[in-house]
PDB file of C-alpha atoms in Angstrom:
ATOM      1  CA  GLY A   1      34.205  -9.330  21.146  1.00 84.00           C
ATOM      2  CA  ASP A   2      33.233  -8.033  17.667  1.00 88.00           C
ATOM      3  CA  SER A   3      29.591  -6.840  17.811  1.00 92.00           C
ATOM      4  CA  VAL A   4      27.002  -5.213  15.718  1.00 95.00           C
ATOM      5  CA  THR A   5      23.756  -3.109  16.723  1.00 95.00           C
ATOM      6  CA  GLN A   6      20.782  -1.548  14.786  1.00 94.00           C
ATOM      7  CA  MET A   7      17.970   0.179  14.907  1.00 87.00           C
ATOM      8  CA  GLU A   8      14.750  -1.444  16.117  1.00 82.00           C
ATOM      9  CA  GLY A   9      12.617  -2.259  13.855  1.00 85.00           C
ATOM     10  CA  PRO A  10      10.203  -2.219  12.084  1.00 94.00           C
ATOM     11  CA  VAL A  11       9.984   0.485  10.378  1.00 96.00           C
ATOM     12  CA  THR A  12       7.839   1.154   7.947  1.00 97.00           C
ATOM     13  CA  LEU A  13       7.480   4.099   5.592  1.00 97.00           C
ATOM     14  CA  SER A  14       5.367   5.040   2.113  1.00 97.00           C
ATOM     15  CA  GLU A  15       6.223   4.445  -1.454  1.00 97.00           C
ATOM     16  CA  GLU A  16       8.670   7.337  -2.164  1.00 97.00           C
ATOM     17  CA  ALA A  17       9.831   8.499   1.372  1.00 97.00           C
ATOM     18  CA  PHE A  18      13.864   8.000   2.525  1.00 97.00           C
ATOM     19  CA  LEU A  19      15.085   5.332   4.186  1.00 97.00           C
ATOM     20  CA  THR A  20      17.776   5.200   6.988  1.00 97.00           C
ATOM     21  CA  ILE A  21      18.442   2.148   8.897  1.00 97.00           C
ATOM     22  CA  ASN A  22      21.420   2.858  10.942  1.00 97.00           C
ATOM     23  CA  CYS A  23      24.132   0.323  12.149  1.00 97.00           C
ATOM     24  CA  THR A  24      26.673   0.472  14.172  1.00 97.00           C
ATOM     25  CA  TYR A  25      29.599  -1.895  15.210  1.00 96.00           C
ATOM     26  CA  THR A  26      32.594  -2.746  17.656  1.00 95.00           C
ATOM     27  CA  ALA A  27      35.933  -4.712  16.584  1.00 91.00           C
ATOM     28  CA  THR A  28      38.882  -4.508  17.465  1.00 85.00           C
ATOM     29  CA  GLY A  29      40.792  -4.513  14.209  1.00 81.00           C
ATOM     30  CA  TYR A  30      39.673  -3.303  10.531  1.00 86.00           C
ATOM     31  CA  PRO A  31      36.668  -5.733   9.907  1.00 91.00           C
ATOM     32  CA  SER A  32      34.432  -5.211   5.825  1.00 91.00           C
ATOM     33  CA  LEU A  33      31.273  -3.973   6.371  1.00 94.00           C
ATOM     34  CA  PHE A  34      28.054  -5.366   5.134  1.00 94.00           C
ATOM     35  CA  TRP A  35      24.476  -5.318   4.302  1.00 96.00           C
ATOM     36  CA  TYR A  36      22.494  -8.419   3.186  1.00 95.00           C
ATOM     37  CA  VAL A  37      18.282  -8.375   2.524  1.00 96.00           C
ATOM     38  CA  GLN A  38      16.136 -11.146   3.655  1.00 93.00           C
ATOM     39  CA  TYR A  39      12.718 -11.247   1.461  1.00 93.00           C
ATOM     40  CA  PRO A  40       9.758 -12.952   3.259  1.00 89.00           C
ATOM     41  CA  GLY A  41      10.481 -16.910   3.199  1.00 85.00           C
ATOM     42  CA  GLU A  42      13.717 -16.279   1.482  1.00 86.00           C
ATOM     43  CA  GLY A  43      17.167 -16.724   2.479  1.00 88.00           C
ATOM     44  CA  LEU A  44      19.809 -13.668   2.944  1.00 90.00           C
ATOM     45  CA  GLN A  45      21.040 -12.109   0.331  1.00 92.00           C
ATOM     46  CA  LEU A  46      24.072  -9.888  -0.188  1.00 92.00           C
ATOM     47  CA  LEU A  47      22.478  -6.406  -1.105  1.00 96.00           C
ATOM     48  CA  LEU A  48      26.007  -4.191  -0.726  1.00 95.00           C
ATOM     49  CA  LYS A  49      29.392  -4.116   1.004  1.00 93.00           C
ATOM     50  CA  ALA A  50      32.211  -1.898   1.418  1.00 94.00           C
ATOM     51  CA  THR A  51      35.891  -3.291   2.479  1.00 91.00           C
ATOM     52  CA  LYS A  52      37.543  -0.046   4.303  1.00 90.00           C
ATOM     53  CA  ALA A  53      37.021   3.124   5.768  1.00 92.00           C
ATOM     54  CA  ASP A  54      35.413   5.490   3.320  1.00 95.00           C
ATOM     55  CA  ASP A  55      34.646   3.053   0.751  1.00 95.00           C
ATOM     56  CA  LYS A  56      30.951   4.001   0.073  1.00 97.00           C
ATOM     57  CA  GLY A  57      28.834   0.373  -0.836  1.00 96.00           C
ATOM     58  CA  SER A  58      25.781   0.704  -3.392  1.00 97.00           C
ATOM     59  CA  ASN A  59      23.184  -1.329  -5.352  1.00 97.00           C
ATOM     60  CA  LYS A  60      19.710  -1.211  -6.375  1.00 95.00           C
ATOM     61  CA  GLY A  61      19.529   2.433  -5.809  1.00 97.00           C
ATOM     62  CA  PHE A  62      20.694   1.736  -1.803  1.00 98.00           C
ATOM     63  CA  GLU A  63      24.264   2.822   0.012  1.00 98.00           C
ATOM     64  CA  ALA A  64      25.944   2.715   2.862  1.00 98.00           C
ATOM     65  CA  THR A  65      29.333   4.656   3.828  1.00 98.00           C
ATOM     66  CA  TYR A  66      32.007   3.074   5.866  1.00 97.00           C
ATOM     67  CA  ARG A  67      32.325   5.500   8.571  1.00 96.00           C
ATOM     68  CA  LYS A  68      35.361   4.107  10.920  1.00 94.00           C
ATOM     69  CA  GLU A  69      35.725   7.539  12.968  1.00 94.00           C
ATOM     70  CA  THR A  70      32.135   6.636  14.149  1.00 95.00           C
ATOM     71  CA  THR A  71      32.011   2.775  13.802  1.00 96.00           C
ATOM     72  CA  SER A  72      28.818   3.074  11.202  1.00 97.00           C
ATOM     73  CA  PHE A  73      27.769   2.387   8.332  1.00 97.00           C
ATOM     74  CA  HIS A  74      23.725   3.632   8.074  1.00 98.00           C
ATOM     75  CA  LEU A  75      21.788   2.537   4.906  1.00 98.00           C
ATOM     76  CA  GLU A  76      19.782   4.625   3.304  1.00 98.00           C
ATOM     77  CA  LYS A  77      17.614   4.555  -0.414  1.00 98.00           C
ATOM     78  CA  GLY A  78      16.613   8.120  -2.030  1.00 97.00           C
ATOM     79  CA  SER A  79      12.509   6.638  -2.364  1.00 96.00           C
ATOM     80  CA  VAL A  80      11.842   3.524  -1.345  1.00 97.00           C
ATOM     81  CA  GLN A  81       9.463   0.784  -3.616  1.00 97.00           C
ATOM     82  CA  VAL A  82       6.319  -1.183  -1.694  1.00 96.00           C
ATOM     83  CA  SER A  83       9.733  -3.941  -3.033  1.00 96.00           C
ATOM     84  CA  ASP A  84      11.699  -3.333  -0.903  1.00 97.00           C
ATOM     85  CA  SER A  85       9.636  -4.500   1.913  1.00 97.00           C
ATOM     86  CA  ALA A  86      12.402  -6.978   3.861  1.00 97.00           C
ATOM     87  CA  VAL A  87      14.555  -7.744   6.554  1.00 94.00           C
ATOM     88  CA  TYR A  88      17.835  -5.626   6.879  1.00 96.00           C
ATOM     89  CA  PHE A  89      20.713  -6.923   8.327  1.00 94.00           C
ATOM     90  CA  CYS A  90      23.905  -5.214   9.139  1.00 96.00           C
ATOM     91  CA  ALA A  91      27.098  -8.095   9.299  1.00 94.00           C
ATOM     92  CA  LEU A  92      31.039  -7.480   9.708  1.00 92.00           C
ATOM     93  CA  SER A  93      33.673  -9.902   9.288  1.00 89.00           C
ATOM     94  CA  ASP A  94      37.162 -10.162  10.602  1.00 84.00           C
ATOM     95  CA  PRO A  95      39.844 -10.547   7.981  1.00 78.00           C
ATOM     96  CA  MET A  96      41.614 -12.183  11.046  1.00 79.00           C
ATOM     97  CA  ASP A  97      39.069 -14.587  12.035  1.00 79.00           C
ATOM     98  CA  SER A  98      40.295 -17.720  11.012  1.00 75.00           C
ATOM     99  CA  SER A  99      36.325 -19.092  10.892  1.00 77.00           C
ATOM    100  CA  TYR A 100      35.452 -16.686   8.560  1.00 78.00           C
ATOM    101  CA  LYS A 101      32.028 -16.086   9.760  1.00 84.00           C
ATOM    102  CA  LEU A 102      29.917 -12.662   9.384  1.00 88.00           C
ATOM    103  CA  ILE A 103      28.706 -10.907  13.035  1.00 91.00           C
ATOM    104  CA  PHE A 104      25.057 -10.045  11.742  1.00 92.00           C
ATOM    105  CA  GLY A 105      22.864  -7.191  13.781  1.00 93.00           C
ATOM    106  CA  SER A 106      19.812  -8.267  14.801  1.00 92.00           C
ATOM    107  CA  GLY A 107      17.703  -7.290  11.769  1.00 93.00           C
ATOM    108  CA  THR A 108      15.032  -4.460  10.778  1.00 95.00           C
ATOM    109  CA  ARG A 109      12.186  -4.904   9.407  1.00 95.00           C
ATOM    110  CA  LEU A 110      10.724  -2.807   6.994  1.00 97.00           C
ATOM    111  CA  LEU A 111       7.395  -2.271   5.705  1.00 97.00           C
ATOM    112  CA  VAL A 112       6.838  -0.005   2.548  1.00 97.00           C
ATOM    113  CA  ARG A 113       3.135   1.223   1.839  1.00 97.00           C
ATOM    114  CA  PRO A 114       1.555   2.098  -1.551  1.00 95.00           C
TER     115      PRO A 114
ATOM    116  CA  GLU B   1      21.076 -22.439 -11.616  1.00 83.00           C
ATOM    117  CA  ALA B   2      23.516 -21.462  -8.951  1.00 81.00           C
ATOM    118  CA  GLN B   3      21.812 -22.749  -5.452  1.00 91.00           C
ATOM    119  CA  VAL B   4      22.165 -23.699  -1.880  1.00 95.00           C
ATOM    120  CA  THR B   5      19.738 -26.369  -1.529  1.00 96.00           C
ATOM    121  CA  GLN B   6      18.076 -27.541   2.709  1.00 96.00           C
ATOM    122  CA  ASN B   7      15.797 -29.723   3.219  1.00 96.00           C
ATOM    123  CA  PRO B   8      13.764 -30.091   5.349  1.00 96.00           C
ATOM    124  CA  ARG B   9      12.211 -26.247   5.328  1.00 95.00           C
ATOM    125  CA  TYR B  10      10.083 -27.324   7.791  1.00 96.00           C
ATOM    126  CA  LEU B  11       9.637 -29.946  10.553  1.00 95.00           C
ATOM    127  CA  ILE B  12       7.990 -30.515  13.734  1.00 96.00           C
ATOM    128  CA  THR B  13       9.433 -32.870  16.384  1.00 94.00           C
ATOM    129  CA  VAL B  14       9.924 -34.327  19.471  1.00 95.00           C
ATOM    130  CA  THR B  15      12.466 -33.910  21.834  1.00 96.00           C
ATOM    131  CA  GLY B  16      15.880 -36.398  21.650  1.00 95.00           C
ATOM    132  CA  LYS B  17      14.268 -37.788  18.432  1.00 96.00           C
ATOM    133  CA  LYS B  18      17.349 -37.229  16.081  1.00 96.00           C
ATOM    134  CA  LEU B  19      17.160 -35.979  13.188  1.00 96.00           C
ATOM    135  CA  THR B  20      19.233 -34.876   9.799  1.00 97.00           C
ATOM    136  CA  VAL B  21      18.833 -31.104   8.654  1.00 98.00           C
ATOM    137  CA  THR B  22      20.436 -31.411   4.684  1.00 98.00           C
ATOM    138  CA  CYS B  23      22.290 -28.930   3.002  1.00 98.00           C
ATOM    139  CA  SER B  24      23.826 -29.306  -0.535  1.00 98.00           C
ATOM    140  CA  GLN B  25      25.405 -26.876  -3.054  1.00 97.00           C
ATOM    141  CA  ASN B  26      26.379 -26.684  -7.113  1.00 95.00           C
ATOM    142  CA  MET B  27      28.346 -24.024  -6.707  1.00 93.00           C
ATOM    143  CA  ASN B  28      31.339 -25.843  -5.907  1.00 92.00           C
ATOM    144  CA  HIS B  29      32.073 -23.969  -2.878  1.00 91.00           C
ATOM    145  CA  GLU B  30      34.772 -24.943  -0.634  1.00 90.00           C
ATOM    146  CA  TYR B  31      33.781 -23.121   2.264  1.00 91.00           C
ATOM    147  CA  MET B  32      30.049 -24.186   3.828  1.00 94.00           C
ATOM    148  CA  SER B  33      28.573 -23.041   6.965  1.00 94.00           C
ATOM    149  CA  TRP B  34      25.647 -23.373   9.560  1.00 97.00           C
ATOM    150  CA  TYR B  35      23.795 -20.688  11.324  1.00 96.00           C
ATOM    151  CA  ARG B  36      20.221 -20.055  13.640  1.00 96.00           C
ATOM    152  CA  GLN B  37      18.732 -16.959  13.375  1.00 92.00           C
ATOM    153  CA  ASP B  38      16.261 -16.066  16.398  1.00 92.00           C
ATOM    154  CA  PRO B  39      14.321 -13.054  17.294  1.00 87.00           C
ATOM    155  CA  GLY B  40      16.401 -10.499  18.660  1.00 84.00           C
ATOM    156  CA  LEU B  41      19.656 -11.886  17.542  1.00 87.00           C
ATOM    157  CA  GLY B  42      20.303 -11.865  13.887  1.00 87.00           C
ATOM    158  CA  LEU B  43      22.117 -15.118  13.203  1.00 90.00           C
ATOM    159  CA  ARG B  44      24.873 -17.031  14.702  1.00 93.00           C
ATOM    160  CA  GLN B  45      27.255 -19.076  13.320  1.00 93.00           C
ATOM    161  CA  ILE B  46      26.858 -23.244  14.778  1.00 97.00           C
ATOM    162  CA  TYR B  47      29.178 -24.751  12.435  1.00 96.00           C
ATOM    163  CA  TYR B  48      31.665 -24.481   9.246  1.00 94.00           C
ATOM    164  CA  SER B  49      33.783 -26.113   6.893  1.00 94.00           C
ATOM    165  CA  MET B  50      36.367 -25.018   4.934  1.00 90.00           C
ATOM    166  CA  ASN B  51      36.749 -28.033   3.042  1.00 89.00           C
ATOM    167  CA  VAL B  52      36.169 -31.952   2.683  1.00 93.00           C
ATOM    168  CA  GLU B  53      36.556 -33.537   5.763  1.00 94.00           C
ATOM    169  CA  VAL B  54      37.412 -30.186   7.452  1.00 92.00           C
ATOM    170  CA  THR B  55      34.923 -28.788   9.813  1.00 95.00           C
ATOM    171  CA  ASP B  56      35.368 -26.269  12.922  1.00 94.00           C
ATOM    172  CA  LYS B  57      32.688 -25.333  15.514  1.00 95.00           C
ATOM    173  CA  GLY B  58      31.158 -21.671  15.299  1.00 93.00           C
ATOM    174  CA  ASP B  59      29.947 -19.651  18.379  1.00 92.00           C
ATOM    175  CA  VAL B  60      27.093 -21.813  19.406  1.00 96.00           C
ATOM    176  CA  PRO B  61      28.260 -25.776  18.470  1.00 97.00           C
ATOM    177  CA  GLU B  62      26.135 -26.975  21.708  1.00 96.00           C
ATOM    178  CA  GLY B  63      23.747 -29.380  21.045  1.00 97.00           C
ATOM    179  CA  TYR B  64      25.200 -30.081  16.964  1.00 98.00           C
ATOM    180  CA  LYS B  65      27.075 -32.182  14.823  1.00 98.00           C
ATOM    181  CA  VAL B  66      28.090 -31.441  10.826  1.00 98.00           C
ATOM    182  CA  SER B  67      30.396 -33.483   8.544  1.00 96.00           C
ATOM    183  CA  ARG B  68      32.110 -32.748   5.293  1.00 97.00           C
ATOM    184  CA  LYS B  69      32.635 -36.359   3.337  1.00 97.00           C
ATOM    185  CA  GLU B  70      32.017 -34.575   0.375  1.00 96.00           C
ATOM    186  CA  LYS B  71      32.313 -31.020  -0.849  1.00 95.00           C
ATOM    187  CA  ARG B  72      28.958 -30.357  -1.847  1.00 97.00           C
ATOM    188  CA  ASN B  73      27.108 -31.596   0.960  1.00 98.00           C
ATOM    189  CA  PHE B  74      27.660 -30.191   4.581  1.00 98.00           C
ATOM    190  CA  PRO B  75      24.407 -31.678   6.700  1.00 98.00           C
ATOM    191  CA  LEU B  76      23.863 -30.579  10.005  1.00 98.00           C
ATOM    192  CA  ILE B  77      22.773 -33.337  12.580  1.00 98.00           C
ATOM    193  CA  LEU B  78      20.911 -33.166  16.213  1.00 97.00           C
ATOM    194  CA  GLU B  79      21.344 -35.870  17.863  1.00 95.00           C
ATOM    195  CA  SER B  80      19.240 -35.243  21.068  1.00 96.00           C
ATOM    196  CA  PRO B  81      16.803 -32.189  19.812  1.00 97.00           C
ATOM    197  CA  SER B  82      15.890 -30.233  22.584  1.00 97.00           C
ATOM    198  CA  PRO B  83      13.300 -26.908  22.424  1.00 97.00           C
ATOM    199  CA  ASN B  84      15.628 -24.367  22.821  1.00 96.00           C
ATOM    200  CA  GLN B  85      17.216 -25.396  19.266  1.00 97.00           C
ATOM    201  CA  THR B  86      13.695 -24.383  17.826  1.00 97.00           C
ATOM    202  CA  SER B  87      15.163 -21.920  15.397  1.00 97.00           C
ATOM    203  CA  LEU B  88      15.258 -20.779  11.759  1.00 95.00           C
ATOM    204  CA  TYR B  89      18.310 -22.688  10.702  1.00 97.00           C
ATOM    205  CA  PHE B  90      20.469 -21.413   7.668  1.00 95.00           C
ATOM    206  CA  CYS B  91      23.336 -23.102   5.206  1.00 96.00           C
ATOM    207  CA  ALA B  92      25.491 -21.101   3.694  1.00 94.00           C
ATOM    208  CA  SER B  93      28.320 -21.559   0.962  1.00 93.00           C
ATOM    209  CA  SER B  94      31.285 -19.247  -0.360  1.00 89.00           C
ATOM    210  CA  PRO B  95      33.666 -20.400  -2.773  1.00 82.00           C
ATOM    211  CA  TYR B  96      36.600 -19.314  -0.164  1.00 69.00           C
ATOM    212  CA  GLY B  97      36.480 -18.217   3.782  1.00 57.00           C
ATOM    213  CA  GLY B  98      32.937 -15.878   3.631  1.00 49.00           C
ATOM    214  CA  GLY B  99      34.821 -13.439   5.315  1.00 47.00           C
ATOM    215  CA  GLU B 100      37.523 -12.604   3.149  1.00 55.00           C
ATOM    216  CA  SER B 101      34.769 -11.322   0.029  1.00 59.00           C
ATOM    217  CA  GLY B 102      31.835 -11.472   2.442  1.00 64.00           C
ATOM    218  CA  GLU B 103      29.610 -12.836   0.097  1.00 78.00           C
ATOM    219  CA  LEU B 104      27.674 -16.168   1.393  1.00 87.00           C
ATOM    220  CA  PHE B 105      25.145 -17.702  -0.423  1.00 90.00           C
ATOM    221  CA  PHE B 106      22.318 -18.830   1.781  1.00 92.00           C
ATOM    222  CA  GLY B 107      19.756 -21.383   1.534  1.00 94.00           C
ATOM    223  CA  GLU B 108      15.817 -20.731   1.895  1.00 92.00           C
ATOM    224  CA  GLY B 109      16.296 -21.494   5.653  1.00 94.00           C
ATOM    225  CA  SER B 110      14.989 -24.571   7.908  1.00 96.00           C
ATOM    226  CA  ARG B 111      12.511 -24.062   9.913  1.00 96.00           C
ATOM    227  CA  LEU B 112      12.648 -26.327  13.453  1.00 97.00           C
ATOM    228  CA  THR B 113      10.535 -26.871  15.933  1.00 97.00           C
ATOM    229  CA  VAL B 114      11.323 -29.230  19.282  1.00 96.00           C
ATOM    230  CA  LEU B 115       8.443 -30.299  21.063  1.00 95.00           C
TER     231      LEU B 115
END
């Protein structure tokens, strides 16, 4: 079945460092891809999405490009802030799945130090 | 304020004691779903509902029940909780199938411990 694999965390960075969180997927069809963020004590929020190959999703300085040839959707940010500390989840949805569920990766915790 | 509200936020219970986690959304969303979050496993769908009186199993439905008698409410019922149901539970909603837009609106989570 479809699946999402993310890099293990935690990822610890200093403020203003460059961030990459790797995400690869396995899917039989043509999924849509998403990044969700979970701040401490809160539910998940959609950060960005891409619905077809070569699309780039972006929001709040974060970017991710849907790479069909490498089945990847890596999250990047040029300069992280302490307020970016959170858990980041990569997810996919299969448009042919009647349950409309999202399949999540295991999450990557990001810690940004001042 | 648009939101998904879950209760209780924290609960410690004992094996076999029936419990219900409530979920309510004020956005008039048709689609609602329950996920559980476990370390190293991400979130997995338990049940979902496309509309009132329409519910179906997700990937990990064993030991859970749901109902959808009203559009805004989607309670999760554990008839006889067991320790392997210790987890963090999230309710989510969407104006249509979450997979179409990908944007699920999540509650803040309910942390359940079964002793």
